mmCIF file of C-alpha atoms in Angstrom:
data_model
loop_
_atom_site.group_PDB
_atom_site.id
_atom_site.type_symbol
_atom_site.label_atom_id
_atom_site.label_comp_id
_atom_site.label_asym_id
_atom_site.label_seq_id
_atom_site.Cartn_x
_atom_site.Cartn_y
_atom_site.Cartn_z
ATOM 1 C CA MET A 1180 90.774 96.374 127.417
ATOM 2 C CA ILE A 1181 87.644 94.214 126.624
ATOM 3 C CA ASN A 1182 87.239 90.502 127.214
ATOM 4 C CA ARG A 1183 84.551 88.587 125.487
ATOM 5 C CA GLU A 1184 83.211 85.469 127.169
ATOM 6 C CA TRP A 1185 80.246 83.192 126.766
ATOM 7 C CA HIS A 1186 77.602 83.016 129.589
ATOM 8 C CA LEU A 1187 74.894 80.411 130.099
ATOM 9 C CA LEU A 1188 71.551 82.337 130.442
ATOM 10 C CA SER A 1189 69.117 79.364 130.756
ATOM 11 C CA ARG A 1190 69.316 75.645 131.065
ATOM 12 C CA PRO A 1191 68.613 74.052 127.620
ATOM 13 C CA VAL A 1192 65.721 71.607 127.224
ATOM 14 C CA GLY A 1193 66.397 69.280 124.544
ATOM 15 C CA TRP A 1194 68.709 70.681 121.962
ATOM 16 C CA PRO A 1195 70.503 73.847 123.022
ATOM 17 C CA LYS A 1196 69.226 77.095 121.369
ATOM 18 C CA PRO A 1197 71.116 80.286 120.734
ATOM 19 C CA GLU A 1198 68.985 82.202 123.135
ATOM 20 C CA ASP A 1199 70.210 79.996 126.007
ATOM 21 C CA PHE A 1200 73.561 81.822 125.685
ATOM 22 C CA ALA A 1201 75.069 85.177 125.422
ATOM 23 C CA LEU A 1202 78.477 86.523 124.326
ATOM 24 C CA VAL A 1203 79.228 89.121 127.020
ATOM 25 C CA GLU A 1204 81.822 91.897 127.130
ATOM 26 C CA THR A 1205 83.649 92.250 130.451
ATOM 27 C CA PRO A 1206 86.907 93.901 131.504
ATOM 28 C CA VAL A 1207 90.100 91.902 131.106
ATOM 29 C CA PRO A 1208 90.851 90.486 134.547
ATOM 30 C CA THR A 1209 93.934 91.413 136.671
ATOM 31 C CA PRO A 1210 95.780 88.363 137.991
ATOM 32 C CA GLY A 1211 95.853 88.168 141.682
ATOM 33 C CA GLU A 1212 98.649 86.627 143.951
ATOM 34 C CA GLY A 1213 99.659 83.269 142.536
ATOM 35 C CA GLN A 1214 97.886 83.817 139.242
ATOM 36 C CA VAL A 1215 98.724 84.366 135.676
ATOM 37 C CA LEU A 1216 96.660 86.091 132.936
ATOM 38 C CA VAL A 1217 96.369 84.056 129.733
ATOM 39 C CA ARG A 1218 95.393 85.288 126.407
ATOM 40 C CA ASN A 1219 93.628 82.150 125.093
ATOM 41 C CA GLU A 1220 94.612 81.077 121.624
ATOM 42 C CA TYR A 1221 92.646 77.876 121.252
ATOM 43 C CA LEU A 1222 89.542 76.664 122.987
ATOM 44 C CA SER A 1223 88.018 73.163 123.178
ATOM 45 C CA VAL A 1224 84.342 72.269 122.731
ATOM 46 C CA ASP A 1225 83.368 68.796 123.753
ATOM 47 C CA PRO A 1226 80.122 66.651 124.080
ATOM 48 C CA TYR A 1227 80.304 66.464 127.932
ATOM 49 C CA MET A 1228 79.695 70.231 128.190
ATOM 50 C CA ARG A 1229 76.135 69.497 127.261
ATOM 51 C CA GLY A 1230 75.740 67.676 130.515
ATOM 52 C CA ARG A 1231 77.085 70.673 132.457
ATOM 53 C CA MET A 1232 74.402 72.828 131.012
ATOM 54 C CA SER A 1233 71.778 70.864 132.964
ATOM 55 C CA ALA A 1234 71.187 71.164 136.635
ATOM 56 C CA ALA A 1235 71.030 67.414 137.034
ATOM 57 C CA LYS A 1236 73.575 65.953 139.436
ATOM 58 C CA SER A 1237 76.510 64.430 137.636
ATOM 59 C CA TYR A 1238 80.245 63.889 137.903
ATOM 60 C CA ALA A 1239 80.977 67.510 137.259
ATOM 61 C CA ALA A 1240 79.297 70.562 138.706
ATOM 62 C CA PRO A 1241 76.590 72.279 136.422
ATOM 63 C CA PHE A 1242 77.551 75.529 134.762
ATOM 64 C CA GLU A 1243 76.285 78.454 136.710
ATOM 65 C CA LEU A 1244 73.623 80.596 135.119
ATOM 66 C CA ASP A 1245 74.673 84.167 134.171
ATOM 67 C CA LYS A 1246 78.313 83.197 134.504
ATOM 68 C CA VAL A 1247 81.046 82.283 132.085
ATOM 69 C CA MET A 1248 81.318 78.630 131.131
ATOM 70 C CA GLN A 1249 84.411 76.465 131.382
ATOM 71 C CA GLY A 1250 86.469 74.245 129.050
ATOM 72 C CA GLY A 1251 89.804 73.243 128.041
ATOM 73 C CA ALA A 1252 91.987 76.158 126.599
ATOM 74 C CA VAL A 1253 95.642 76.867 125.785
ATOM 75 C CA GLY A 1254 97.142 80.252 125.425
ATOM 76 C CA GLU A 1255 100.029 82.669 126.110
ATOM 77 C CA VAL A 1256 100.793 84.158 129.491
ATOM 78 C CA VAL A 1257 100.626 88.067 129.149
ATOM 79 C CA ALA A 1258 101.033 88.954 132.825
ATOM 80 C CA SER A 1259 102.325 86.794 135.698
ATOM 81 C CA ASN A 1260 101.958 87.185 139.388
ATOM 82 C CA ALA A 1261 103.283 83.785 140.224
ATOM 83 C CA GLU A 1262 106.589 81.900 140.493
ATOM 84 C CA GLY A 1263 107.518 79.355 137.893
ATOM 85 C CA ILE A 1264 105.503 80.834 135.087
ATOM 86 C CA ALA A 1265 106.774 83.781 133.061
ATOM 87 C CA VAL A 1266 105.388 86.228 130.539
ATOM 88 C CA GLY A 1267 105.612 84.594 127.157
ATOM 89 C CA ASP A 1268 105.131 80.982 128.443
ATOM 90 C CA HIS A 1269 102.285 78.862 127.053
ATOM 91 C CA VAL A 1270 99.887 77.061 129.305
ATOM 92 C CA LEU A 1271 97.149 74.609 129.267
ATOM 93 C CA HIS A 1272 94.220 75.242 131.622
ATOM 94 C CA PHE A 1273 90.457 74.807 132.114
ATOM 95 C CA PHE A 1274 89.182 78.422 131.621
ATOM 96 C CA GLY A 1275 88.043 78.476 128.052
ATOM 97 C CA TRP A 1276 84.826 80.040 126.511
ATOM 98 C CA ARG A 1277 86.511 83.339 126.907
ATOM 99 C CA GLU A 1278 89.371 85.493 125.324
ATOM 100 C CA TYR A 1279 91.334 86.179 128.586
ATOM 101 C CA ALA A 1280 91.535 84.144 131.811
ATOM 102 C CA ALA A 1281 93.095 84.751 135.248
ATOM 103 C CA VAL A 1282 94.308 81.384 136.212
ATOM 104 C CA ASP A 1283 95.907 80.136 139.400
ATOM 105 C CA ALA A 1284 99.280 78.909 138.562
ATOM 106 C CA LYS A 1285 98.687 75.575 140.285
ATOM 107 C CA ASN A 1286 95.885 75.012 137.718
ATOM 108 C CA ALA A 1287 98.050 75.938 134.642
ATOM 109 C CA VAL A 1288 100.289 73.297 132.903
ATOM 110 C CA LYS A 1289 103.130 74.653 130.816
ATOM 111 C CA VAL A 1290 103.370 73.372 127.291
ATOM 112 C CA ASP A 1291 105.837 73.672 124.470
ATOM 113 C CA PRO A 1292 104.733 75.089 121.186
ATOM 114 C CA GLN A 1293 107.963 73.995 119.593
ATOM 115 C CA ALA A 1294 107.461 70.294 120.484
ATOM 116 C CA ALA A 1295 103.919 70.177 118.941
ATOM 117 C CA PRO A 1296 101.301 72.647 117.674
ATOM 118 C CA LEU A 1297 99.460 74.299 120.528
ATOM 119 C CA SER A 1298 96.145 72.910 119.444
ATOM 120 C CA THR A 1299 97.250 69.278 119.972
ATOM 121 C CA TYR A 1300 97.461 69.914 123.730
ATOM 122 C CA LEU A 1301 93.669 70.157 123.513
ATOM 123 C CA GLY A 1302 93.316 66.912 121.473
ATOM 124 C CA VAL A 1303 95.706 64.190 120.467
ATOM 125 C CA LEU A 1304 98.247 64.901 123.242
ATOM 126 C CA GLY A 1305 95.806 66.224 125.786
ATOM 127 C CA MET A 1306 92.564 64.999 127.540
ATOM 128 C CA THR A 1307 91.065 63.593 124.441
ATOM 129 C CA GLY A 1308 94.173 61.399 123.759
ATOM 130 C CA LEU A 1309 94.422 60.244 127.348
ATOM 131 C CA THR A 1310 90.625 59.398 127.258
ATOM 132 C CA ALA A 1311 91.176 57.121 124.239
ATOM 133 C CA TYR A 1312 94.335 55.547 125.800
ATOM 134 C CA ALA A 1313 92.956 54.800 129.245
ATOM 135 C CA GLY A 1314 89.498 53.726 128.171
ATOM 136 C CA LEU A 1315 90.911 51.247 125.643
ATOM 137 C CA LEU A 1316 93.911 49.853 127.482
ATOM 138 C CA ARG A 1317 92.761 49.979 131.101
ATOM 139 C CA THR A 1318 88.963 50.037 131.084
ATOM 140 C CA ALA A 1319 88.475 47.682 128.116
ATOM 141 C CA SER A 1320 91.772 45.769 128.869
ATOM 142 C CA LEU A 1321 92.609 45.488 125.332
ATOM 143 C CA LYS A 1322 94.592 42.254 124.408
ATOM 144 C CA GLU A 1323 96.707 41.428 121.419
ATOM 145 C CA GLY A 1324 94.453 39.748 118.838
ATOM 146 C CA ASP A 1325 91.168 41.436 119.971
ATOM 147 C CA VAL A 1326 88.512 42.424 117.523
ATOM 148 C CA VAL A 1327 87.566 46.066 118.396
ATOM 149 C CA PHE A 1328 84.503 48.137 117.440
ATOM 150 C CA VAL A 1329 84.462 51.859 118.041
ATOM 151 C CA SER A 1330 81.441 54.097 117.656
ATOM 152 C CA GLY A 1331 81.849 57.717 116.730
ATOM 153 C CA ALA A 1332 85.059 56.599 115.232
ATOM 154 C CA ALA A 1333 85.800 59.681 113.158
ATOM 155 C CA GLY A 1334 85.646 61.966 116.308
ATOM 156 C CA ALA A 1335 88.542 63.141 118.332
ATOM 157 C CA VAL A 1336 88.477 60.142 120.771
ATOM 158 C CA GLY A 1337 87.227 57.479 118.508
ATOM 159 C CA SER A 1338 89.830 57.971 115.809
ATOM 160 C CA GLN A 1339 92.577 57.533 118.394
ATOM 161 C CA VAL A 1340 91.060 54.618 119.947
ATOM 162 C CA GLY A 1341 91.095 52.683 116.607
ATOM 163 C CA GLN A 1342 94.575 53.605 115.732
ATOM 164 C CA ILE A 1343 95.941 52.771 119.199
ATOM 165 C CA ALA A 1344 94.158 49.354 119.015
ATOM 166 C CA LYS A 1345 95.938 48.582 115.736
ATOM 167 C CA LEU A 1346 99.320 49.789 117.071
ATOM 168 C CA LYS A 1347 98.698 47.617 120.226
ATOM 169 C CA GLY A 1348 98.011 44.353 118.182
ATOM 170 C CA ALA A 1349 94.264 44.202 117.636
ATOM 171 C CA SER A 1350 93.405 41.787 114.957
ATOM 172 C CA ARG A 1351 90.582 43.801 113.493
ATOM 173 C CA VAL A 1352 89.236 47.264 114.109
ATOM 174 C CA ILE A 1353 85.838 48.357 112.976
ATOM 175 C CA GLY A 1354 84.351 51.823 113.169
ATOM 176 C CA SER A 1355 81.056 53.518 112.695
ATOM 177 C CA ALA A 1356 80.598 57.159 111.481
ATOM 178 C CA GLY A 1357 77.852 59.410 110.265
ATOM 179 C CA SER A 1358 78.881 60.041 106.593
ATOM 180 C CA ASP A 1359 80.455 58.123 103.739
ATOM 181 C CA GLU A 1360 83.287 60.665 103.755
ATOM 182 C CA LYS A 1361 84.097 59.795 107.312
ATOM 183 C CA VAL A 1362 83.932 56.095 106.607
ATOM 184 C CA ARG A 1363 86.555 56.545 103.882
ATOM 185 C CA LEU A 1364 88.666 58.466 106.146
ATOM 186 C CA LEU A 1365 88.658 55.658 108.841
ATOM 187 C CA THR A 1366 89.890 53.071 106.324
ATOM 188 C CA GLU A 1367 92.006 54.995 104.055
ATOM 189 C CA GLU A 1368 93.816 57.338 106.531
ATOM 190 C CA TYR A 1369 93.424 55.886 110.023
ATOM 191 C CA GLY A 1370 93.909 52.238 109.070
ATOM 192 C CA PHE A 1371 90.659 50.785 110.379
ATOM 193 C CA ASP A 1372 89.998 47.305 108.834
ATOM 194 C CA ALA A 1373 86.387 48.119 108.199
ATOM 195 C CA ALA A 1374 83.914 50.967 108.685
ATOM 196 C CA PHE A 1375 80.236 51.725 107.995
ATOM 197 C CA ASN A 1376 77.893 54.707 107.818
ATOM 198 C CA TYR A 1377 75.295 54.019 110.658
ATOM 199 C CA LYS A 1378 72.817 56.030 108.614
ATOM 200 C CA ASN A 1379 72.844 53.468 105.812
ATOM 201 C CA GLY A 1380 71.045 50.694 107.759
ATOM 202 C CA PRO A 1381 70.553 48.957 111.104
ATOM 203 C CA VAL A 1382 73.693 49.169 113.169
ATOM 204 C CA GLY A 1383 73.395 45.439 114.179
ATOM 205 C CA GLU A 1384 73.219 44.233 110.670
ATOM 206 C CA GLN A 1385 76.180 46.447 109.507
ATOM 207 C CA LEU A 1386 78.220 45.403 112.548
ATOM 208 C CA ARG A 1387 77.578 41.656 111.912
ATOM 209 C CA ALA A 1388 78.683 42.102 108.347
ATOM 210 C CA ALA A 1389 81.916 43.827 109.280
ATOM 211 C CA ALA A 1390 82.602 41.495 112.249
ATOM 212 C CA PRO A 1391 81.115 38.146 111.272
ATOM 213 C CA ASP A 1392 83.027 36.398 114.133
ATOM 214 C CA GLY A 1393 81.998 38.879 116.777
ATOM 215 C CA ILE A 1394 83.857 41.504 118.687
ATOM 216 C CA ASP A 1395 85.925 41.378 121.868
ATOM 217 C CA VAL A 1396 85.965 45.127 122.762
ATOM 218 C CA TYR A 1397 83.452 47.904 122.193
ATOM 219 C CA PHE A 1398 84.461 51.359 122.890
ATOM 220 C CA ASP A 1399 81.232 53.303 123.265
ATOM 221 C CA ASN A 1400 80.972 57.023 122.360
ATOM 222 C CA VAL A 1401 77.251 56.885 121.211
ATOM 223 C CA GLY A 1402 75.030 54.597 123.206
ATOM 224 C CA GLY A 1403 71.543 53.657 121.895
ATOM 225 C CA ASP A 1404 71.399 51.323 118.930
ATOM 226 C CA HIS A 1405 75.191 51.111 118.884
ATOM 227 C CA LEU A 1406 75.417 49.723 122.333
ATOM 228 C CA GLU A 1407 72.679 47.259 121.658
ATOM 229 C CA ALA A 1408 74.335 46.093 118.535
ATOM 230 C CA ALA A 1409 77.661 45.696 120.320
ATOM 231 C CA ILE A 1410 76.140 43.550 123.023
ATOM 232 C CA GLY A 1411 74.590 41.440 120.216
ATOM 233 C CA SER A 1412 78.022 40.842 118.591
ATOM 234 C CA LEU A 1413 80.001 40.483 121.887
ATOM 235 C CA ASN A 1414 82.237 37.310 122.173
ATOM 236 C CA LEU A 1415 82.803 35.293 125.258
ATOM 237 C CA GLY A 1416 84.529 37.500 127.766
ATOM 238 C CA GLY A 1417 83.937 40.638 125.819
ATOM 239 C CA ARG A 1418 84.491 44.040 127.403
ATOM 240 C CA ILE A 1419 82.507 47.326 126.670
ATOM 241 C CA ALA A 1420 84.068 50.716 127.810
ATOM 242 C CA VAL A 1421 81.461 53.451 127.991
ATOM 243 C CA CYS A 1422 83.144 56.793 127.235
ATOM 244 C CA GLY A 1423 80.042 58.697 126.151
ATOM 245 C CA MET A 1424 76.502 58.469 124.902
ATOM 246 C CA ILE A 1425 76.087 61.421 122.534
ATOM 247 C CA SER A 1426 72.972 59.987 121.077
ATOM 248 C CA VAL A 1427 70.944 60.675 124.244
ATOM 249 C CA TYR A 1428 72.404 63.861 125.443
ATOM 250 C CA ASN A 1429 69.608 66.033 124.286
ATOM 251 C CA ASN A 1430 66.753 63.670 125.062
ATOM 252 C CA THR A 1431 64.016 65.157 127.232
ATOM 253 C CA GLU A 1432 63.027 61.733 128.526
ATOM 254 C CA PRO A 1433 65.271 59.012 129.794
ATOM 255 C CA ALA A 1434 66.334 56.609 127.016
ATOM 256 C CA PRO A 1435 65.511 53.021 127.259
ATOM 257 C CA GLY A 1436 68.292 50.648 127.969
ATOM 258 C CA PRO A 1437 69.486 47.947 125.584
ATOM 259 C CA ARG A 1438 66.912 45.239 125.062
ATOM 260 C CA ASN A 1439 69.584 42.439 125.048
ATOM 261 C CA LEU A 1440 71.372 42.912 128.327
ATOM 262 C CA ALA A 1441 70.579 39.249 129.205
ATOM 263 C CA ARG A 1442 73.135 38.254 126.519
ATOM 264 C CA LEU A 1443 75.932 39.508 128.955
ATOM 265 C CA ILE A 1444 75.067 36.380 130.981
ATOM 266 C CA GLN A 1445 75.851 34.129 128.132
ATOM 267 C CA THR A 1446 78.977 35.871 127.194
ATOM 268 C CA ARG A 1447 80.174 36.843 130.623
ATOM 269 C CA GLY A 1448 80.586 40.219 129.106
ATOM 270 C CA ARG A 1449 81.402 43.330 131.083
ATOM 271 C CA ILE A 1450 80.190 46.922 130.653
ATOM 272 C CA GLU A 1451 82.117 49.520 132.589
ATOM 273 C CA GLY A 1452 81.926 53.346 132.367
ATOM 274 C CA PHE A 1453 84.905 55.540 133.070
ATOM 275 C CA LEU A 1454 85.997 59.148 133.383
ATOM 276 C CA VAL A 1455 89.471 60.312 132.211
ATOM 277 C CA GLY A 1456 89.888 62.137 135.566
ATOM 278 C CA ASP A 1457 90.234 58.875 137.290
ATOM 279 C CA HIS A 1458 93.208 57.907 135.140
ATOM 280 C CA TYR A 1459 95.619 60.860 135.308
ATOM 281 C CA ASP A 1460 98.249 58.416 136.753
ATOM 282 C CA LEU A 1461 98.695 57.122 133.211
ATOM 283 C CA GLN A 1462 99.636 60.648 131.847
ATOM 284 C CA PRO A 1463 103.462 60.025 131.865
ATOM 285 C CA GLN A 1464 103.019 56.700 130.341
ATOM 286 C CA PHE A 1465 100.653 58.026 127.745
ATOM 287 C CA VAL A 1466 102.916 60.855 126.700
ATOM 288 C CA GLN A 1467 105.941 58.566 126.482
ATOM 289 C CA GLU A 1468 104.154 56.074 124.246
ATOM 290 C CA VAL A 1469 101.906 58.268 122.136
ATOM 291 C CA GLY A 1470 104.069 61.242 121.688
ATOM 292 C CA PRO A 1471 106.533 59.401 119.429
ATOM 293 C CA TRP A 1472 103.599 57.923 117.379
ATOM 294 C CA VAL A 1473 102.324 61.295 116.740
ATOM 295 C CA ALA A 1474 105.743 62.751 115.902
ATOM 296 C CA SER A 1475 106.509 59.890 113.485
ATOM 297 C CA GLY A 1476 103.061 59.982 111.824
ATOM 298 C CA ALA A 1477 102.220 56.483 113.038
ATOM 299 C CA LEU A 1478 99.157 57.901 114.821
ATOM 300 C CA LYS A 1479 97.385 60.445 112.603
ATOM 301 C CA TYR A 1480 94.919 63.124 113.709
ATOM 302 C CA ARG A 1481 92.628 65.683 112.297
ATOM 303 C CA GLU A 1482 91.262 68.833 113.719
ATOM 304 C CA THR A 1483 88.226 70.877 112.612
ATOM 305 C CA VAL A 1484 89.082 74.420 113.456
ATOM 306 C CA VAL A 1485 86.504 77.178 113.788
ATOM 307 C CA GLU A 1486 87.778 80.725 113.714
ATOM 308 C CA GLY A 1487 86.613 83.339 116.279
ATOM 309 C CA ILE A 1488 85.227 83.464 119.819
ATOM 310 C CA GLU A 1489 81.980 84.674 118.348
ATOM 311 C CA ASN A 1490 81.579 81.219 116.776
ATOM 312 C CA ASN A 1491 82.456 79.288 119.922
ATOM 313 C CA LEU A 1492 78.674 78.418 120.447
ATOM 314 C CA GLU A 1493 78.198 77.298 116.888
ATOM 315 C CA ALA A 1494 81.331 75.083 117.059
ATOM 316 C CA PHE A 1495 79.833 73.451 120.151
ATOM 317 C CA LEU A 1496 76.474 72.783 118.569
ATOM 318 C CA GLY A 1497 78.466 71.329 115.494
ATOM 319 C CA VAL A 1498 80.099 68.768 117.795
ATOM 320 C CA LEU A 1499 76.577 67.649 118.999
ATOM 321 C CA ARG A 1500 75.494 67.413 115.306
ATOM 322 C CA GLY A 1501 78.661 65.422 114.313
ATOM 323 C CA ASP A 1502 79.886 68.217 111.959
ATOM 324 C CA ASN A 1503 83.524 67.728 113.178
ATOM 325 C CA THR A 1504 86.195 65.428 111.811
ATOM 326 C CA GLY A 1505 88.617 64.722 114.716
ATOM 327 C CA LYS A 1506 88.955 67.377 117.425
ATOM 328 C CA MET A 1507 86.649 70.435 117.281
ATOM 329 C CA ILE A 1508 88.656 73.420 118.277
ATOM 330 C CA VAL A 1509 88.054 77.137 118.285
ATOM 331 C CA LYS A 1510 90.898 79.455 117.219
ATOM 332 C CA ILE A 1511 90.680 82.966 118.777
#
């Protein structure tokens, strides 16, 4: 049996190019002691993966050259050499970018396809959802009545941030997105109070028009001019949670910082970066609170699904371009 998997051949400079990668055929692995063999059904592609393609020191080890890359995946166990996980079970694990994976049972989490669609365990009920929940409620310390601004708001994390903010009592939620269609989605489906297309004019001007009385919380997925605009509109005691900065991921030179950082002195504002891995203690609380919202339809989500392992790279590049609405997922 043949297993197809994506290898990193060279470290991209600027935007990743197809020649930096290869889809390689390998034998299907045999699970060792304490392992299970998983036939992956859905794979996750995420912006943070761009950082792991670089050799620069970061919070996660770089992908190794000429070896298969990693990412979130969910699939069916087709062979088991471990107690507690049986053939036919479905598990969530971190060995994506491939069709079959031999996974240590300790690194596989059983999921129930009857409780929710399998793909949601990579998004709204998985790491994506927990990122939104922890960043908004813990890092940004959302309070009832806050005015909240979210960049990349039509993406997998941003769309949940805005909806959770409304469900938790924010007085006004504003989102930015990269197309008029996504702007309509934010206001008409996700319940944002206002939204704008950042391509239609300076972000600072559009944000001031949408939030004339300023903002209390900014959830940053973009960086760059969005971060500078948020600092400019920050109210007294405002908080900024930095989740990602997709606008600078492919820069070949360091991006300049916001020019108005001195305003944090005036507002006593706070900027704090966070990683979801530091907040897994919130997982039970997250599932208990968000699960019923998803089941009832109070929290809506969308997925952009790309078919076929051969299109895994194009799906990833699509995330960097902003092609996705909601979570980008590859269905094998």
